[in-house]
Each structure stands twice: as C-alpha cells, then as structure tokens.
Coordinates of C-alpha atoms and ligand atoms in Angstrom, one line a residue:
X239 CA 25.0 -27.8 12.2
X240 CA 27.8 -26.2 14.2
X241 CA 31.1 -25.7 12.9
X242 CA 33.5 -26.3 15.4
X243 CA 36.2 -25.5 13.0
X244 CA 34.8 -22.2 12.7
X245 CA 34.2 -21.1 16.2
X246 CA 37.9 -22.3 17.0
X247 CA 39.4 -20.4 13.9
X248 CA 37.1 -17.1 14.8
X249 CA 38.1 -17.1 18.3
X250 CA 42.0 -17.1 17.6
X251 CA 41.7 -14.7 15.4
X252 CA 39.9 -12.5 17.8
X253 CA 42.2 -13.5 20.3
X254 CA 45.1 -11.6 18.6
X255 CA 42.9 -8.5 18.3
X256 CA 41.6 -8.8 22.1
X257 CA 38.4 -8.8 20.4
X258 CA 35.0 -10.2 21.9
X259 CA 32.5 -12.9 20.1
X260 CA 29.1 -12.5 20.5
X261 CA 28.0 -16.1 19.3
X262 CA 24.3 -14.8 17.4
X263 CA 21.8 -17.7 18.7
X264 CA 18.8 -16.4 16.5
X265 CA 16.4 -18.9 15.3
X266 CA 18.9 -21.5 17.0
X267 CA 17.7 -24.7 19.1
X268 CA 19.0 -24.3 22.9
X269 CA 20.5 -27.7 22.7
X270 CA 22.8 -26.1 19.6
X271 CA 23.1 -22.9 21.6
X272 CA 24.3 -25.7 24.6
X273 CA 27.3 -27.7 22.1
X274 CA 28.9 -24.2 21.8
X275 CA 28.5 -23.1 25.8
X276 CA 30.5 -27.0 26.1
X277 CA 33.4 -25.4 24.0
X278 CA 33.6 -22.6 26.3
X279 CA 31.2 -19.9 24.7
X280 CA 29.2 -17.7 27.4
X281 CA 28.3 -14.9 25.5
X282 CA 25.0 -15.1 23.1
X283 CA 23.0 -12.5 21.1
X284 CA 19.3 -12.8 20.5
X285 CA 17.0 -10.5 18.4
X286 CA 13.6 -11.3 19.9
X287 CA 12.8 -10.6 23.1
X288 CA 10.5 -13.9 23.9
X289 CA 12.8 -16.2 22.1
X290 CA 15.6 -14.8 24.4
X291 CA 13.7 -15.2 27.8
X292 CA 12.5 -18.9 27.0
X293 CA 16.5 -19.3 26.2
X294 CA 17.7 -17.6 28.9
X295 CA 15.1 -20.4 31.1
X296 CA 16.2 -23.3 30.0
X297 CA 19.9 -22.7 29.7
X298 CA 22.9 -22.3 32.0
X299 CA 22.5 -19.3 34.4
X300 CA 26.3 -18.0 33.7
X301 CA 25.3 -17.2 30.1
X302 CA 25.1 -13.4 28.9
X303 CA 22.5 -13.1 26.6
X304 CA 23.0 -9.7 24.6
X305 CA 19.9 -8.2 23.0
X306 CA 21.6 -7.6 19.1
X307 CA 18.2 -6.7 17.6
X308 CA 15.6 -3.8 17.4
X309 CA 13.8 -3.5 21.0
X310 CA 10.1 -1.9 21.6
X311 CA 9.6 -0.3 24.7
X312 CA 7.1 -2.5 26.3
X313 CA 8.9 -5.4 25.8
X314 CA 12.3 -4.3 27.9
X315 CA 10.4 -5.5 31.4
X316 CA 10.4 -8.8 30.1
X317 CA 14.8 -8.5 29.3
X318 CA 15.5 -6.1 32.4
X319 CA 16.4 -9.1 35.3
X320 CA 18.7 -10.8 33.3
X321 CA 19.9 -9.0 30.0
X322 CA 24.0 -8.3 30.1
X323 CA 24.1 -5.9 27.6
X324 CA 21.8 -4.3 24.9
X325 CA 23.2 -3.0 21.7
X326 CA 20.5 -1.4 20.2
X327 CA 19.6 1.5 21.7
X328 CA 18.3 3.5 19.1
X329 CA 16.2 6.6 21.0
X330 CA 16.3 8.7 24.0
X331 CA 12.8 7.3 25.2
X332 CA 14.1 3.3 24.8
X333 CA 17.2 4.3 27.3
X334 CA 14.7 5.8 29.6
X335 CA 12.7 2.7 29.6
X336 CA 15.4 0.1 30.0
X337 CA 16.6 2.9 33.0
X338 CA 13.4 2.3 34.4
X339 CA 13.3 -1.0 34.6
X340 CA 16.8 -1.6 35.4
X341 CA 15.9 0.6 38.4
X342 CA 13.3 -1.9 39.2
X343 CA 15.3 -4.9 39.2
X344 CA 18.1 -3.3 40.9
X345 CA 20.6 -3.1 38.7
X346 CA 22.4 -1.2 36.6
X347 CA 22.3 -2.6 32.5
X348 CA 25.2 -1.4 30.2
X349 CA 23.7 -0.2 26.3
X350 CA 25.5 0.7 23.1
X351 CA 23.8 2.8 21.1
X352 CA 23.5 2.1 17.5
X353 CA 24.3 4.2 15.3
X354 CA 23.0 4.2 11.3
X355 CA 26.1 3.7 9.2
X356 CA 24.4 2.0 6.4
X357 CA 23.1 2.8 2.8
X358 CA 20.0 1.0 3.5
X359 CA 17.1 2.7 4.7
X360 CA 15.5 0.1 6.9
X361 CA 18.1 -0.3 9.1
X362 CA 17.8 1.5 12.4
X363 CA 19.7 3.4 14.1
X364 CA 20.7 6.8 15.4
X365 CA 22.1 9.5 13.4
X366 CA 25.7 11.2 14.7
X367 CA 23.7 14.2 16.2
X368 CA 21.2 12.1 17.7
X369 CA 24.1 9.9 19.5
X370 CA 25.8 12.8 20.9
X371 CA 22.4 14.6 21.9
X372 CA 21.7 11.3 23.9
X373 CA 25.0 11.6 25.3
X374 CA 25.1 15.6 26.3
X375 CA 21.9 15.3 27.7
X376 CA 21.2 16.6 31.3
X377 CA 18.8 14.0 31.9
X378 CA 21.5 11.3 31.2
X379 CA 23.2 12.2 34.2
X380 CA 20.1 11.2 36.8
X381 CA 19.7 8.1 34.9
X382 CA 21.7 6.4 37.5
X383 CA 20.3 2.3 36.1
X384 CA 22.1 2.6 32.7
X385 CA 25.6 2.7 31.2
X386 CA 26.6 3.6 28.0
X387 CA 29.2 1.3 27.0
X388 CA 30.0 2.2 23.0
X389 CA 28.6 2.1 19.8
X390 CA 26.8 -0.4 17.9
X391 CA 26.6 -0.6 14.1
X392 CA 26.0 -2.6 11.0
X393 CA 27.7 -1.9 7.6
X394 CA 26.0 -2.5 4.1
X395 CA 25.2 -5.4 3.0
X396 CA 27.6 -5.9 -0.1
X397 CA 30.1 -6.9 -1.5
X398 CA 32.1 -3.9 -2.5
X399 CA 34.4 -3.8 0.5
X400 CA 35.1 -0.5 0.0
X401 CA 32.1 1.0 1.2
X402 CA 32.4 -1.4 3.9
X403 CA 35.7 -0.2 5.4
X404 CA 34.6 3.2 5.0
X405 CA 31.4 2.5 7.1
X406 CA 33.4 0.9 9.7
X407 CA 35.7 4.1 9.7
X408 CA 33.1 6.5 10.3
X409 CA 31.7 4.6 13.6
X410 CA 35.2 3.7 14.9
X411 CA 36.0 7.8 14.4
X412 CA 32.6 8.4 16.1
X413 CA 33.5 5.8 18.7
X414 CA 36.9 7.7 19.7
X415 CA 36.0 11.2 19.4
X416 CA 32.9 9.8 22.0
X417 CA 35.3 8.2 24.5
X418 CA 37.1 11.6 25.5
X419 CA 34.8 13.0 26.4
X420 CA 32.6 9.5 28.2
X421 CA 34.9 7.8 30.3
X422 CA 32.5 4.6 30.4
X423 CA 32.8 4.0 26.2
X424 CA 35.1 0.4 25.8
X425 CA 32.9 -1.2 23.7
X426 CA 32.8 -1.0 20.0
X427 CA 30.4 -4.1 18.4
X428 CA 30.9 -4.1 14.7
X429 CA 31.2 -7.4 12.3
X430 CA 29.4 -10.1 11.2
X431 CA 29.8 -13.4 9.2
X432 CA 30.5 -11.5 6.1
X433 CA 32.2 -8.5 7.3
X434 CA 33.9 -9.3 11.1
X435 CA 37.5 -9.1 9.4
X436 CA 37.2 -6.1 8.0
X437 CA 35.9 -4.7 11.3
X438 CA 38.7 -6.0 13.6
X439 CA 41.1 -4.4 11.0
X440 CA 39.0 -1.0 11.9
X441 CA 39.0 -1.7 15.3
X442 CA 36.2 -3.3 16.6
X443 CA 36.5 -5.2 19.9
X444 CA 33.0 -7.2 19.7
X445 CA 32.1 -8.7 16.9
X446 CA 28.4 -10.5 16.6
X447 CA 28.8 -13.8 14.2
X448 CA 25.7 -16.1 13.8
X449 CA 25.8 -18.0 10.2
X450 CA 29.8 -19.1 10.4
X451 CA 29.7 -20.8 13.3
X452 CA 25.6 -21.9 13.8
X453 CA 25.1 -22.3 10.1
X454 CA 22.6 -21.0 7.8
X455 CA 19.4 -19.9 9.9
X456 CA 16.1 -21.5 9.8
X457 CA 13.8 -19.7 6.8
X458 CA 10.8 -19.7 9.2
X459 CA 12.3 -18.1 11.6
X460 CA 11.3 -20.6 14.5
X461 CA 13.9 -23.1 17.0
Ligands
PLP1371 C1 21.7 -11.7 12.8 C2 22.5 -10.6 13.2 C3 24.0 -10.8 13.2 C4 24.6 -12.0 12.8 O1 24.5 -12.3 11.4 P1 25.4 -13.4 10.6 O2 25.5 -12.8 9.2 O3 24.6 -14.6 10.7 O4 26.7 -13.4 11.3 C5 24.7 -9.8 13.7 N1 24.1 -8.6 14.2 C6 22.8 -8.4 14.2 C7 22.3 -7.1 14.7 C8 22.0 -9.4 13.7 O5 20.6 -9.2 13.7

C-alpha cells in the first residue's frame, strides 16, 4: 500500500532543502510504481537490472529510472539505452563498461560513485583513495560517454544516530573537497526511510526512499 500521506509530507520537506526524491520501486508492482507517477513522481530507483528493464517497458517513457543497486559488468548493455543515472559505480572497470556502452547508444550517462561510509562489511563501495584515483585518472578524460555527477553512499544501519551523522559528514566533506576540483559534481544521494532527515541536515540533495512511501517490501523479493 502507498502512502500518499507520506510521499506528500517527504516531498515538502525536500522541497525546503531543494532536495531530489528518488521514489525506490524495488520489488514494487508497475501498477503501484504507476499511482505514484499520477501524483507527479518521475524519478524511480531499481536494484536489479531485469526487473528495471521489464519496468522501464511497460511504463510511461518520461520516467528516469536510476540504477540504486550493485551493477555487474555484463549486465550494463541491457541499462545503457535508457538508464538516467547510475549511483553505484563502485570500480574503474564498471565506468569503463557503462562508457562503452553509452558510446554505443549514443549518449552520454551521468554516474555517482559510491563510496563505502559504512561499518558493515558487505556493503560496497569505493574507498576515499579509490574515488579520487577514478577521478585523477588520465583515462577519465577520453571517456567522453560518462559523467561523474557526485557521490553515492549509505550509512549504518542503526539506530545510534550518532554514527549516522558522522557517516553522512565524511561523504558530504568528500563530496565538496571533490567538487573544486570537478566542475560536473551537483549531485550528492544520501538518505533513506530511516535516515533521509538526518542526511538533508548534512546536505544531501537526493535522497532514495522506498519503505515510507511504497510500504514494507515483498519478503520474496518478486512484483
Ligand atoms: C532499497 C534501497 C533504498 C531504499 O530503502 P528504504 O529503507 O526502503 O527507504 C535506498 N538505497 C538503496 C541503495 C537501496 O538498495
């Protein structure tokens, strides 16, 4: 079930910071994902790559569908025509890939890189060093099909929101020191359900909410 109430209070709220919502579809019915495109929603975040193509077929054309989760390299063929942006760039060989194929589609896609903020282990993501080696390198500079638009990142999953603030610091300081010196860095995508408020607070300006507004996700992971 969709709460309306939700989306409306989220987007206000992100109004006031001039912050994006990326409305996370996963595991969501395209008639659901449809009741929130009514309201006015265009932008959408999938995690699988098939799931997001058969979406992206049956639903309106004007949607941008924004790849939140962890992408292999032979799957970013199947993405490249249509994907608006991909936040999950995690290494150098990925960004040649999607550069690759953005080249054969003619176009250019725009990619944040995530960056590993967490405690956890299993979360991926690119180390500080790794970011800015990506973003020094000479190679970037002929890879003409790809923008770097920001960072990505995800904070711990707790409660203590201390550690969550502090994770939210660290890529926001990450994310300025980065746009001196990279003229096409505007987008920082950091928040969820649980943490989006903290995140606008820190300075996000994208924030990728699935559970508050679509409601708790199917266990089987299945639409
Ligand atoms: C699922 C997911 C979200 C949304 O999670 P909610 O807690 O349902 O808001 C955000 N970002 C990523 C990368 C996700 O995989």
């Amino acid at each position: 079930m969709i709460s309306i109430d939700n989306f409306y209070k989220i987007t206000e709220e992100l109004n006031s910071y001039h912050a994006r919502l990326v409305a996370v579809s996963k595991t969501k019915s395209p008639s659901e994902i449809s009741e929130l495109y009514n309201l006015g929603q265009r932008i959408f975040g999938e995690n699988k790559v098939q799931e997001m193509c058969e979406k992206y077929n049956l639903l309106p054309k004007d949607i941008q569908w924004h790849l939140i989760g962890h992408l292999q390299t032979n799957k970013v063929k199947y993405i490249a025509s249509f994907v608006s942006l991909i936040h999950s760039v995690d290494s150098f060989k990925l960004l040649k890939e999607i550069n690759k194929q953005a080249l054969k589609n003619n176009r250019t896609i725009s990619c944040l890189l995530q960056i590993h903020i967490a405690r956890e282990e299993t979360k991926f993501g690119l180390s500080e060093t790794e970011a800015i080696e990506i973003l020094t390198s000479s190679e970037l500079i002929q890879m003409k099909n790809v923008t770097i638009s920001g960072l990505m990142g995800m904070a711990t999953l707790t409660e203590n929101t201390t550690i969550v603030r502090s994770e939210f610091q660290s890529l926001k300081n990450l994310f300025v020191r980065l746009e001196h010196v990279n003229p096409m860095f505007n987008i920082l995508s950091m928040g969820m359900s649980s943490d989006y408020q903290i995140a606008l607070q820190e300075d996000s300006n994208m924030v990728r909410i699935g559970s508050l507004i679509f409601g708790e996700r199917n266990k089987n992971n299945s639409y």
